[in-house]
Each structure stands twice: as C-alpha cells, then as structure tokens.
Short mmCIF file of C-alpha atoms and ligand atoms in Angstrom, two decimals:
data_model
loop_
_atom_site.label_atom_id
_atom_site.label_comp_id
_atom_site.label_asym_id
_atom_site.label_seq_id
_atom_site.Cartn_x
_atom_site.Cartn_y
_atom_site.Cartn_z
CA UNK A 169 0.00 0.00 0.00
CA UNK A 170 1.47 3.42 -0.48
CA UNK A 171 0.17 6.90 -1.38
CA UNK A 172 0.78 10.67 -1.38
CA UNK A 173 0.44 10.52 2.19
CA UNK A 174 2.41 13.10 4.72
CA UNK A 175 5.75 11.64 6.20
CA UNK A 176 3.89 10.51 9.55
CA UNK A 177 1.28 8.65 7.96
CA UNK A 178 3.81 7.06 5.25
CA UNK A 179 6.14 5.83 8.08
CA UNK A 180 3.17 3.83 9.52
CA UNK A 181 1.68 2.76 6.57
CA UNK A 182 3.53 3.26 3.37
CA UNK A 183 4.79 -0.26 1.27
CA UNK A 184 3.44 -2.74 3.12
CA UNK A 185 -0.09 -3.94 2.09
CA UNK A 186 -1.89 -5.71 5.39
CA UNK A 187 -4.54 -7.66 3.23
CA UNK A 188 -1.52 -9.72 1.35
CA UNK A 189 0.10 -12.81 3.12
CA UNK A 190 -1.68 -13.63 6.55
CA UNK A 191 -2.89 -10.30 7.07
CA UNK A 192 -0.92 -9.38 9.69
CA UNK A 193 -1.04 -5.75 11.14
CA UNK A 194 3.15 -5.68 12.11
CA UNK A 195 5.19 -6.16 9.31
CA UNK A 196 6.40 -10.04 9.30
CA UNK A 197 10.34 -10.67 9.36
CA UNK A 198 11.20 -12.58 5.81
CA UNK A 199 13.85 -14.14 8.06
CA UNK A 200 15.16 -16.27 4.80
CA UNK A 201 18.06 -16.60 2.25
CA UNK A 202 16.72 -17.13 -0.90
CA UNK A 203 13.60 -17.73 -2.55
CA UNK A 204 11.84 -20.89 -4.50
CA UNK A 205 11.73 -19.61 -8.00
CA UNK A 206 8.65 -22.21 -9.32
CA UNK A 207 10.06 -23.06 -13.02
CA UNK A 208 13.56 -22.57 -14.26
CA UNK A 209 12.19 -19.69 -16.78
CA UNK A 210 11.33 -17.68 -13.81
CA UNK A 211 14.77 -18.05 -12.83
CA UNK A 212 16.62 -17.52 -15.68
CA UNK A 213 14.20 -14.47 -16.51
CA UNK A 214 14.59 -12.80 -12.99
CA UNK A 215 18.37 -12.48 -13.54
CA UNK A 216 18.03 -11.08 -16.75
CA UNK A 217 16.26 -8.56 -14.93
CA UNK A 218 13.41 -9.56 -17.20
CA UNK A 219 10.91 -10.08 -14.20
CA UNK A 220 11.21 -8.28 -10.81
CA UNK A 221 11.18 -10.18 -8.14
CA UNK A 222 13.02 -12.12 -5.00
CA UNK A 223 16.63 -13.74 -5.62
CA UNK A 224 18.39 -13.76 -3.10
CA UNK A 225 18.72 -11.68 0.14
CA UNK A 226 21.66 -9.97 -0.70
CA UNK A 227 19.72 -8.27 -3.82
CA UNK A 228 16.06 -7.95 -1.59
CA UNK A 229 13.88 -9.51 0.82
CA UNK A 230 10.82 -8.26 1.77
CA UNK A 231 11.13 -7.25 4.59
CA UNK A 232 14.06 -4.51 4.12
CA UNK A 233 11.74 -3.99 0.91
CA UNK A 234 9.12 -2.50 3.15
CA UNK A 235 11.60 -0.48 5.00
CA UNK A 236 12.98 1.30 1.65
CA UNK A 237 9.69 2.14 0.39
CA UNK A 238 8.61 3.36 3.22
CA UNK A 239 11.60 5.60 4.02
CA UNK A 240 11.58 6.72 0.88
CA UNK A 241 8.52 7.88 1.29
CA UNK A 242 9.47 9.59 4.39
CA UNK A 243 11.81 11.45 2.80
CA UNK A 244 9.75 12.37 -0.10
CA UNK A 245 12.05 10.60 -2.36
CA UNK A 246 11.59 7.62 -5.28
CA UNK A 247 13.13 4.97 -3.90
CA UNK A 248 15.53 3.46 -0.99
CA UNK A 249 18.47 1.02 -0.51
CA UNK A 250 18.79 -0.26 3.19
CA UNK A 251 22.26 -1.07 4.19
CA UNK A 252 24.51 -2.97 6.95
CA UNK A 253 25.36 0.26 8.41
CA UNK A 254 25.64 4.47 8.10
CA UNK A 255 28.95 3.73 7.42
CA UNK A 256 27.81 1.23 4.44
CA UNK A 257 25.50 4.19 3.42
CA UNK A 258 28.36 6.64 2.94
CA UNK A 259 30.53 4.12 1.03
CA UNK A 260 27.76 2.84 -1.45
CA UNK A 261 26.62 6.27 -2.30
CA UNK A 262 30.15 7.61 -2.63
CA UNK A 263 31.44 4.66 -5.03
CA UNK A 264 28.25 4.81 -6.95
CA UNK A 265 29.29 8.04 -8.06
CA UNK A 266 33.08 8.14 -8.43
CA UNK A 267 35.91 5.41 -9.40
CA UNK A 268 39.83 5.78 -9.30
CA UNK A 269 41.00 9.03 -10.92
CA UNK A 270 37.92 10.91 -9.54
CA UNK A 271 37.22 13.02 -6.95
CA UNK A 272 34.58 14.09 -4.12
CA UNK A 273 33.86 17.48 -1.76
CA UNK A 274 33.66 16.84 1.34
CA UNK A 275 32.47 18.97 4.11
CA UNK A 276 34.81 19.67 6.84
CA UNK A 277 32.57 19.25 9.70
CA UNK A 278 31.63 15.42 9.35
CA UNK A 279 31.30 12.49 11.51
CA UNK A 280 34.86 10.80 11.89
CA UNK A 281 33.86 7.32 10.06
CA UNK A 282 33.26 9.40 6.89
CA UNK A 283 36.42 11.42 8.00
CA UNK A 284 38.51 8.39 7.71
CA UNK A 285 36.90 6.62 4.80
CA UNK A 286 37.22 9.69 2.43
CA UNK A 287 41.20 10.06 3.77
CA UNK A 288 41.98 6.40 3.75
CA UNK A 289 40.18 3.76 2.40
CA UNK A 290 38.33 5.33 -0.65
CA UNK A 291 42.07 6.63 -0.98
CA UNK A 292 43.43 3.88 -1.89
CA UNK A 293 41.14 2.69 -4.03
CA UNK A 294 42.18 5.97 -6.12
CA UNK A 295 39.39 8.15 -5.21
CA UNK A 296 40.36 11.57 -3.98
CA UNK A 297 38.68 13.47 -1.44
CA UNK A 298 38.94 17.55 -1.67
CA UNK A 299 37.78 19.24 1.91
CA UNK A 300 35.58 22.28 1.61
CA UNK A 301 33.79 24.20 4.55
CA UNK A 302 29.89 23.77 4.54
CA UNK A 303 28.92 27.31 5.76
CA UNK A 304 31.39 28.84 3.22
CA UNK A 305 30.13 27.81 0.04
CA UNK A 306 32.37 29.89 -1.78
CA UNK A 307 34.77 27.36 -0.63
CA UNK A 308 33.32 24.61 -2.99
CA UNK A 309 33.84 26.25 -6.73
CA UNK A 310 37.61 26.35 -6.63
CA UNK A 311 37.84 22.79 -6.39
CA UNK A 312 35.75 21.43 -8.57
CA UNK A 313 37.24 19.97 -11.89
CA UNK A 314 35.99 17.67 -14.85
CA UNK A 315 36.46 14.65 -12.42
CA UNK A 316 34.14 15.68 -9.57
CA UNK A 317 31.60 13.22 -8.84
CA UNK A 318 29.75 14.03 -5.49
CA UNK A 319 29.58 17.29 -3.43
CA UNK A 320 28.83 15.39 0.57
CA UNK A 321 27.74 17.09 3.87
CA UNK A 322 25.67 16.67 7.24
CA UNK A 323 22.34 18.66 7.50
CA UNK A 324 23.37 19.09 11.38
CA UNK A 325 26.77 17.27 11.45
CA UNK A 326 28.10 14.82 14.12
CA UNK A 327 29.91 15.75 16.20
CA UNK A 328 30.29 19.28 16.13
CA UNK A 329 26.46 20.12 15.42
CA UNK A 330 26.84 22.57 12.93
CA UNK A 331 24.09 23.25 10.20
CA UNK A 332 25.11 23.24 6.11
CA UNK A 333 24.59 25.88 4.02
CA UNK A 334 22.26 23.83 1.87
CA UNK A 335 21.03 26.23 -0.45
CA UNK A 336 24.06 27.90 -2.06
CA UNK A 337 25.75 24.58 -1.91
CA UNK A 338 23.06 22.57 -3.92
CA UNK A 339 22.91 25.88 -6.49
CA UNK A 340 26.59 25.29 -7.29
CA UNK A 341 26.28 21.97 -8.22
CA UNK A 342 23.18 21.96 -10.10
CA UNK A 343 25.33 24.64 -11.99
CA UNK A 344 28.33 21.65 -12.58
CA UNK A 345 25.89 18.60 -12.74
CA UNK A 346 27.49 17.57 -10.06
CA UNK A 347 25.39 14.72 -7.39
CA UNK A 348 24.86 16.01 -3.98
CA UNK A 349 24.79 13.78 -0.90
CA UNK A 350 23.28 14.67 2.58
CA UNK A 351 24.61 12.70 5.55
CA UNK A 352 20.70 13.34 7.48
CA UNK A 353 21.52 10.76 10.48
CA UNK A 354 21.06 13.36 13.15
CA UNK A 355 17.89 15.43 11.53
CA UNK A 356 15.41 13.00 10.42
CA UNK A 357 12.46 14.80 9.69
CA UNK A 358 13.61 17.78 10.85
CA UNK A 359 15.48 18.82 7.75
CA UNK A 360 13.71 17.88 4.71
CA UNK A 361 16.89 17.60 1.81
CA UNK A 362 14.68 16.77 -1.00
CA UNK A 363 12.50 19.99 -1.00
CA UNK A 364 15.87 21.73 -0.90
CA UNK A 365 16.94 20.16 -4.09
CA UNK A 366 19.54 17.41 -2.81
CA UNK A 367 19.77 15.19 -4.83
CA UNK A 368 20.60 11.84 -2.25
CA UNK A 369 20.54 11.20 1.31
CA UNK A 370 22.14 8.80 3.76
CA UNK A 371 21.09 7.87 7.09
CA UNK A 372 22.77 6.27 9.97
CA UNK A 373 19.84 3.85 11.26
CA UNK A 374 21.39 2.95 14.41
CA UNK A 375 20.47 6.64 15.79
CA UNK A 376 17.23 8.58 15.97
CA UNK A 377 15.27 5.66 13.60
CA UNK A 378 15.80 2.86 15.89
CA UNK A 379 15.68 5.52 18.76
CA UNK A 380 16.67 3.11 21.69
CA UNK A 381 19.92 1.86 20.18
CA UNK A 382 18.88 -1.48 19.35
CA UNK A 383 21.11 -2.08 16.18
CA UNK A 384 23.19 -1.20 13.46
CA UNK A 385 22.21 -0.07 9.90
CA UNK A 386 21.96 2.68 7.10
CA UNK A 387 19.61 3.50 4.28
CA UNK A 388 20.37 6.08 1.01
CA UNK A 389 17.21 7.47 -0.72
CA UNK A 390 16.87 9.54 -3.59
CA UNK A 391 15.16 12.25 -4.56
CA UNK A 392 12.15 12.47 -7.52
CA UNK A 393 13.74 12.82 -11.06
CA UNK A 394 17.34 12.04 -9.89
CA UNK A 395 17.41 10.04 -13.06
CA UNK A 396 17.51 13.38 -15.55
CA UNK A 397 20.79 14.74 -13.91
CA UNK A 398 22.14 11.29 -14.32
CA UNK A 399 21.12 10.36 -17.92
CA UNK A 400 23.74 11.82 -20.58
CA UNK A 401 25.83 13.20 -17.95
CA UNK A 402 29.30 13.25 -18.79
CA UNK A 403 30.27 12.78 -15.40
CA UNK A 404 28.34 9.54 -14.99
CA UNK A 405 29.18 7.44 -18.41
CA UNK A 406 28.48 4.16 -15.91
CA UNK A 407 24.78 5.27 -15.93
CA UNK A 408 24.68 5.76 -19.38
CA UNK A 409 27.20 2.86 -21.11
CA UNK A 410 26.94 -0.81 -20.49
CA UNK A 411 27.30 -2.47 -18.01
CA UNK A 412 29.20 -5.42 -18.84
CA UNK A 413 28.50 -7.56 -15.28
CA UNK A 414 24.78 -7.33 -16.41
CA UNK A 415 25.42 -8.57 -20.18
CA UNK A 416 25.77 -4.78 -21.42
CA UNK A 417 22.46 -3.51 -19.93
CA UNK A 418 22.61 0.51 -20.13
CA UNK A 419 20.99 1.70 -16.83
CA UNK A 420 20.14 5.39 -18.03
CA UNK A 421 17.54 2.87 -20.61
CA UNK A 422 15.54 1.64 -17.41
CA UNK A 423 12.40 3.12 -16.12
CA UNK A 424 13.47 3.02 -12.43
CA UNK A 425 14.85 5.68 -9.88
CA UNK A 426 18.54 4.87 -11.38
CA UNK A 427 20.89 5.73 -8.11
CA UNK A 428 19.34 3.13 -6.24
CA UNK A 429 18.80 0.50 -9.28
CA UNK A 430 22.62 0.27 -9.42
CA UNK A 431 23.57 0.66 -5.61
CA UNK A 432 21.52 -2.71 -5.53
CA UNK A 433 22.25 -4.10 -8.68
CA UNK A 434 25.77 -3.45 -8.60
CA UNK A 435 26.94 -2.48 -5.23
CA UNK A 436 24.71 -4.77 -3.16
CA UNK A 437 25.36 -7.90 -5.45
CA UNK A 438 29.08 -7.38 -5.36
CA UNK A 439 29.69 -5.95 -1.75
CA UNK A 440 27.02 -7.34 0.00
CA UNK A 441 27.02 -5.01 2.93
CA UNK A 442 22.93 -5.24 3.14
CA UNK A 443 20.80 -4.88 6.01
CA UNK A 444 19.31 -7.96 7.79
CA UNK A 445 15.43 -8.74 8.10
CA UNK A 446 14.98 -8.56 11.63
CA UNK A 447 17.32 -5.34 11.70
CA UNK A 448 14.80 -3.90 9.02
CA UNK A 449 11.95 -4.92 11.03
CA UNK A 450 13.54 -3.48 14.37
CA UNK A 451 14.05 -0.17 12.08
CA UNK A 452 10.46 -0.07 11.10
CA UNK A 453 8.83 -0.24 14.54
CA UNK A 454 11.28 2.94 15.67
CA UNK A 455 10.24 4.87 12.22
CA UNK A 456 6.81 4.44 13.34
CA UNK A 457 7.22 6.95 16.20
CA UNK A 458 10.45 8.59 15.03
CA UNK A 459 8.51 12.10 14.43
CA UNK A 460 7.21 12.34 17.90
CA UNK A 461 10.79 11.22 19.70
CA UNK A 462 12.76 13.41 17.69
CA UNK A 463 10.95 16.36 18.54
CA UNK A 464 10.51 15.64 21.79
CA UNK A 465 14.38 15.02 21.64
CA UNK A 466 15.01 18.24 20.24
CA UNK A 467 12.77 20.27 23.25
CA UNK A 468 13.83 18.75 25.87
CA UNK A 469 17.71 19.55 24.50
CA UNK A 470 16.66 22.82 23.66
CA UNK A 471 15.25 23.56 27.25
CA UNK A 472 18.53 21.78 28.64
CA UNK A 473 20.80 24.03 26.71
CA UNK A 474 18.76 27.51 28.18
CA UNK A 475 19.28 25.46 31.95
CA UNK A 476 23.18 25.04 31.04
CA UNK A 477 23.58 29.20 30.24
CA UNK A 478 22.84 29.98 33.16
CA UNK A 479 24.95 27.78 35.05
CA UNK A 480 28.09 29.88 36.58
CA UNK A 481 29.97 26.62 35.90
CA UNK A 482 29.75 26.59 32.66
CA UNK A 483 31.55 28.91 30.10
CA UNK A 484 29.96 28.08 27.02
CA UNK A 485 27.11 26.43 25.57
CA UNK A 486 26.73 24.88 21.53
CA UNK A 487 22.96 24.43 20.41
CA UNK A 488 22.02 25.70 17.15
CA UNK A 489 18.61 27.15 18.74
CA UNK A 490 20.11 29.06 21.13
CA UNK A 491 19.83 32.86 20.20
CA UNK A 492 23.34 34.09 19.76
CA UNK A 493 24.73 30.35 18.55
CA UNK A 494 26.77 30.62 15.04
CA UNK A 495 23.98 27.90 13.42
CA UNK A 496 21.29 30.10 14.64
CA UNK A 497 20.33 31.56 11.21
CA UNK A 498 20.91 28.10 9.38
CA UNK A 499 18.58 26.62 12.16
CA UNK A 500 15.95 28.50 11.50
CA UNK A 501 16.23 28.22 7.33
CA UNK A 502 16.65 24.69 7.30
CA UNK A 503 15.48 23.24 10.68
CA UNK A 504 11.77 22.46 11.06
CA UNK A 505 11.73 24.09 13.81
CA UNK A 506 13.63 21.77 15.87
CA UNK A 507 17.47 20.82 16.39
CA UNK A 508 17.35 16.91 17.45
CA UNK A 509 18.53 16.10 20.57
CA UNK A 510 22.57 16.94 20.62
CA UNK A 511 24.21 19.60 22.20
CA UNK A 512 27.76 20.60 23.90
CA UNK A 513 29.17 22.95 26.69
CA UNK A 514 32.64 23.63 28.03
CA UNK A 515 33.67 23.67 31.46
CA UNK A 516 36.98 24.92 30.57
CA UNK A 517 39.62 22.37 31.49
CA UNK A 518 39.98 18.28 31.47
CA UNK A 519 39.69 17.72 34.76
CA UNK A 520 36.92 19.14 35.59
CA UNK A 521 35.30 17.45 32.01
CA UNK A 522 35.99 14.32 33.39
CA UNK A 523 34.64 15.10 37.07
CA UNK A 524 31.16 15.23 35.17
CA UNK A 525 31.62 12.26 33.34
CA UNK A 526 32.25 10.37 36.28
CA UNK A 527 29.60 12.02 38.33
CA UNK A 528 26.36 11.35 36.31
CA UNK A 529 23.55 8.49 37.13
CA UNK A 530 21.40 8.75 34.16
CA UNK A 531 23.60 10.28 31.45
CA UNK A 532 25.50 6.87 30.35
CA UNK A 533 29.52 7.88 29.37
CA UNK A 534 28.51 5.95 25.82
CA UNK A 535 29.66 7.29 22.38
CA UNK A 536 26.36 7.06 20.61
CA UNK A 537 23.85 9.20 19.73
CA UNK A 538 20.38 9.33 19.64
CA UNK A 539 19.42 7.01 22.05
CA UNK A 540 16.01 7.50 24.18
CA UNK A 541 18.75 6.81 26.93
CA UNK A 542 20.57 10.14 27.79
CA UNK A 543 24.01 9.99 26.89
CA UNK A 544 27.13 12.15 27.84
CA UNK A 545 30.68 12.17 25.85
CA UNK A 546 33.61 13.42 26.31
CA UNK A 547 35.30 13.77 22.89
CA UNK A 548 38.87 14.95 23.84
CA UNK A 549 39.75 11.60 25.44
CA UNK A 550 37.64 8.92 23.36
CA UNK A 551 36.03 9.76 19.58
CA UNK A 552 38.97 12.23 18.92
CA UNK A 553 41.70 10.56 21.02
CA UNK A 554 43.64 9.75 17.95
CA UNK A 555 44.14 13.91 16.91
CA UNK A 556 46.60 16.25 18.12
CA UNK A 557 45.16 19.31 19.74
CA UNK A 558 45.05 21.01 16.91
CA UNK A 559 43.41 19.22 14.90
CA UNK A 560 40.93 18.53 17.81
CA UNK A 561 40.46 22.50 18.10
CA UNK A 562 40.10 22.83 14.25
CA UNK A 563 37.13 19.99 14.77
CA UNK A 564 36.33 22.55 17.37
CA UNK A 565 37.11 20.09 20.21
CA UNK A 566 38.47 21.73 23.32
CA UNK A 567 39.88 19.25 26.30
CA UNK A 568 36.68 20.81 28.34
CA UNK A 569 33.92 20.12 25.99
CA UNK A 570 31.14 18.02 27.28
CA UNK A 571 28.79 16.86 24.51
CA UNK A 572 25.26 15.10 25.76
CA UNK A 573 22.97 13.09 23.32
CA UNK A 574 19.37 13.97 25.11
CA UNK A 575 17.17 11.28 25.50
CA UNK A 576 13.70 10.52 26.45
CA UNK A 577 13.28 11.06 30.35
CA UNK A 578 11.90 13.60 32.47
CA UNK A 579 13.12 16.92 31.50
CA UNK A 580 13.51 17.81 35.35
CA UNK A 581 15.11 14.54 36.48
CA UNK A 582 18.16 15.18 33.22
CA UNK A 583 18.13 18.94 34.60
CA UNK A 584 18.95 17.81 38.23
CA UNK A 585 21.11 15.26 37.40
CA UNK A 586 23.34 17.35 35.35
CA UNK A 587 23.08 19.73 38.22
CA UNK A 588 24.35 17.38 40.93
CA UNK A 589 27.17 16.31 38.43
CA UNK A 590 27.93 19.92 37.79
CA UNK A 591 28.34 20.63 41.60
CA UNK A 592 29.74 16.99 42.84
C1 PLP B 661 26.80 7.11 13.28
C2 PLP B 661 26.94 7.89 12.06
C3 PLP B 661 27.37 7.30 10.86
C4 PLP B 661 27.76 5.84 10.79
O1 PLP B 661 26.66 5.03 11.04
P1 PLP B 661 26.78 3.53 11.62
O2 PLP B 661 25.38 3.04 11.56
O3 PLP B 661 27.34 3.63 12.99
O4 PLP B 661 27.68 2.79 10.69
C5 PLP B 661 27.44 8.08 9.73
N1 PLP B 661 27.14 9.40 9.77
C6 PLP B 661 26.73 10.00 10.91
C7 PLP B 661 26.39 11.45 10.88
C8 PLP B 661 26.62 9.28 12.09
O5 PLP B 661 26.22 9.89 13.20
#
C-alpha cells in the first residue's frame, strides 16, 4: 500500500499492504536466504532482470523492501536502498558516483567514520577526497574539476552540530551537474533535503530511527527525477554505457529511480554489505514513532541548553537554537523548527570534564547518539583521542567540551542530574 500521504502517515503505513500474506497488522520478518523460484524460466528471466522479483537476500527480501519504500517515502524521495550500516551508506553512495581518478567534496565538519573513509580507504582505491567548509560555500567552486563526482555534507553534522549551508551549496552543483549527498543521520524529519533540491541522502539507522539503540544499519534514498541529472551526464558514463557484469544492460535505458537501481544491482550484489530482516523490522517499529521522539528530543535539548547558560559553571554552551549560537540563522532556514537532541558545553579544562563524566547516574559515558537513553561524551579523550590538539580544536574540540545526546526522560530529572554532576 502506499500513497501521497504526509511523512507521519507514510512511516506507519507506506509499502506494506496488510490484506496480502496472513494479514498481519506488524510487518512479518522474511527471516530467509533465498527464494523458491517455481520453473527454471522464472529463474533464468529474474536475472536477466526480465521479471522483478526475490533472488536472493543480498539483492532484496521483503522485509528490508518495506523499509525502503517506506523511508523513501518519508523522505519524499523515489526509492531506498537499506544497508549494513551508516557507514555502508556513505561508502555505497560515494562509489556509486566516483571510481579511481575521480574526486569528491567533502564537508569539513563530518562524523569521523566518513572522516577516515574519504582520507583512507576510498584513498586507496584511487578516489580523492577535496575538503571544503559547509557554511562557506564559496569554498566549494575552486575545487571542482571535470572529475568531480559528489559534493557530501551533514544537514546538522556529528559531532560538532553545525548546520550546512544547503542552499548555495546545492545551487553550485546543479550549476556543474554535479550529485549532492546529505549525511541526514542526526535530523530525520527535521530537515527535509529533497525539498531543498539534494539530490541523495544517507542515514545512519542505528540513531534517531531505531531511537533506543537497538542495532546497526543505514539507508540512502533519492530524490524524484534524480534520473535526468544522471542520464547523458558526462560525469556519470556508468549510468549511461553498459554495463558489462549485467550482459551490457545501459541503466540510463531503465524506467526506475537509477541511483538506487545500481547501488543494488551493482553495489549490493558485489559488496554485499545489506541490512538484515529482523534489523529492518527493528528499524520499522522505531520509524513508526520517530517524528514524535525526535521532537521531543530536540525540546527537551533545547530547554537543557537555556538550563546550562545559566549555570556559573559553565563557560559556554553549543545548540544551534540558542539565540546568539553561530547555526542560529541556518537553524531557523533549514530546521523544522527543531534541532534533534545533541548539544555541547565547556567547562573549561579536562579535569573538571571528566569530574562530570564520572559524576552522572542517568547520562550513560557511551559514544552514541540518539538514544532514548541520555548519553554524555567526552570527545577529547575517546572519539577524537587519535588527533593532536590542533586538529581537535580545528574539529572545534576543546579538552573541556562536554557533549550530551538527550534522550527521552523527564526533562527535570536530566536537569537535576546534570546539576548534581555539575556541583559533585
Ligand atoms: C553514526 C553515524 C554514521 C555511521 O553510522 P553507523 O550506523 O554507525 O555505521 C554516519 N554518519 C553519521 C552522521 C553518524 O552519526
């Protein structure tokens, strides 16, 4: 079942239709391999790609089927490829786009898995990452060339919770033809990146859309009519010449949402870094409610932020809805109003960092986000360990920076507890 239904109503109801099968109301877990093809001209026809339907679970299953059509949905895109992680996310969508000899922008303030994939490992597979600074787009045009294949950012980005520059970022590469990809893991539904013209976006499941840090897994959608900046694009000749592994089928000649046709086709058959049933199934009871946590998420950090600036203790305070914060005016372009649940304040030196760390009953010390469970980090000494200090500072990491992922509890039993840890 599926319609032009708002993203609420989609993420209850969207792809699954409750009158097939048994009739079950939840979605049942496929929790299987492969799938009985009834004649040997079914199977010979369904990897032609003659007829659609099941394989083998590393190409689809039904179950992660009703997740990416109904998170597609969500987004307001055409269609959706579920993955084994955000991390898988990042690395299909980037290798979809570019191969050795190529390169990608990528925004400066990103989460330290993409960090290290773009530096690294796409490295040394010959891909070439060029670093750009998301709220200075005029930071972008100077490095783009005839290779360029992706311009990447976070809507709010993880860790340092700044907001992109969406709009001037997205007009610059519609002016190249040039893909652009949204890292969205820490504003579902709260930034929208299709209405603002993105072109893809990647999620991190294992945050907000399970919501009480229940698994691992990603998901890359793509937006409506993706398919005319790919077809006859010079800078995407894989979409539009044969594809030898699939007996010189042409992509750009298919009547499907292209992106995601080859992610799967392509990606998924030869990588195989998919996402399992019952993960998909544990994914689709958390995007069921995922619009009421995350705003409640985002008010209860908001109203823990205010608490925190008026705390003698406490020398400075990072929320993008704070009047006076530098994302201020990008929250309240590109925000729906709300700012999802992470936020950081200094205390000024180590010691004193650590003091609250080790002072806290419901905050957990846990490097995750977007738990309903409160969380508290201390990023000098774990997630950015591995960086000198000024690298750390140019992350904007300082050895007294505190960063909390707010969950789900009582607003006044997080407020006192931070309180008691701020005074212990
Ligand atoms: C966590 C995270 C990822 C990686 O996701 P995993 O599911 O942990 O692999 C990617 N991007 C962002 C912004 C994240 O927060």
């Amino acid at each position: 079942m599926s319609g032009k239904w708002k993203p609420e109503t989609a993420a209850i109801h969207a792809a699954y239709d409750k009158r097939s099968g048994e009739g079950t109301m939840a979605v049942p877990i496929y929790q299987t391999t492969a799938y009985e093809f009834g004649s040997a001209e079914t199977a010979a026809n369904r990897f032609a790609l003659k007829e659609l339907g099941n394989i083998y679970t590393r190409l689809n299953n039904p179950t992660v089927g009703v997740l990416e059509g109904r998170f597609a949905e969500v987004e307001g895109g055409a269609a959706a490829l579920a993955t084994s992680s955000g991390a898988a996310a990042v690395f299909y969508s980037i290798v979809n786009l570019a191969a050795a000899g190529e390169n990608i922008l990528l925004a400066n303030k990103i989460y330290g898995g993409t960090l290290s994939l773009a530096q690294y490992t796409i490295k040394r597979f010959g891909i070439e990452t060029r670093i750009y600074d998301p709220q200075k787009p005029e930071t972008i045009e100077p490095l783009i060339d005839d290779k360029t294949r992706a311009i990447i950012f976070e809507s709010i980005s993880n860790p340092s919770i700044d907001i992109a520059d969406v709009e001037p970022i997205v007009a610059i590469a519609k002016k190249h033809k040039i893909v652009t990809i949204v890292d969205n893991t820490v504003a579902p539904y709260l930034f929208r990146p299709f209405d603002w013209g993105v072109d893809v976006s990647v999620h991190s499941l294992s945050k907000y859309v399970t919501g009480q840090g229940l698994g691992i897994g990603g998901i890359i959608a793509e937006r409506n009519n993706l398919n005319e900046l790919l077809i006859g694009n010079e800078r995407y000749k894989h979409f539009n010449e044969p594809d030898y592994s699939y007996h010189g089928l042409v992509y750009a000649q298919l009547p499907f949402p292209l992106f995601t046709l080859r992610a799967r086709l392509s990606l998924a058959r030869d990588i195989g870094a998919i996402a399992q049933p019952f993960a998909a199934w544990l994914f689709l009871q958390g995007l069921e409610t995922l619009n009421l946590r995350i705003k409640r998420h985002s008010e209860s950090a908001l109203a823990i932020a205010k608490w925190l600036t008026t705390q003698k203790r406490v020398k400075s305070v990072n929320y993008p809805l704070l009047e006076g914060d530098k994302n201020y005016v990008y929250a309240k372009k590109y925000l729906e109003g709300y700012a999802s649940g992470l936020l950081s304040f200094d205390v000024g030196e180590l010691e004193f960092a650590k003091r609250i760390l080790n002072s806290t009953k419901i905050f957990s010390r846990v490097v995750n986000i977007g738990d309903s469970k409160s969380i508290v980090t201390h990023s000098a000494s774990t997630t950015h360990q591995q960086l000198t200090e000024k690298e750390q500072a140019d992350c904007g990491i300082t050895p007294g920076l505190v960063r909390l992922s707010i969950g789900l509890e009582a607003l006044e039993d997080l407020i006192a507890d931070l309180e008691q840890a701020l005074n212990a």
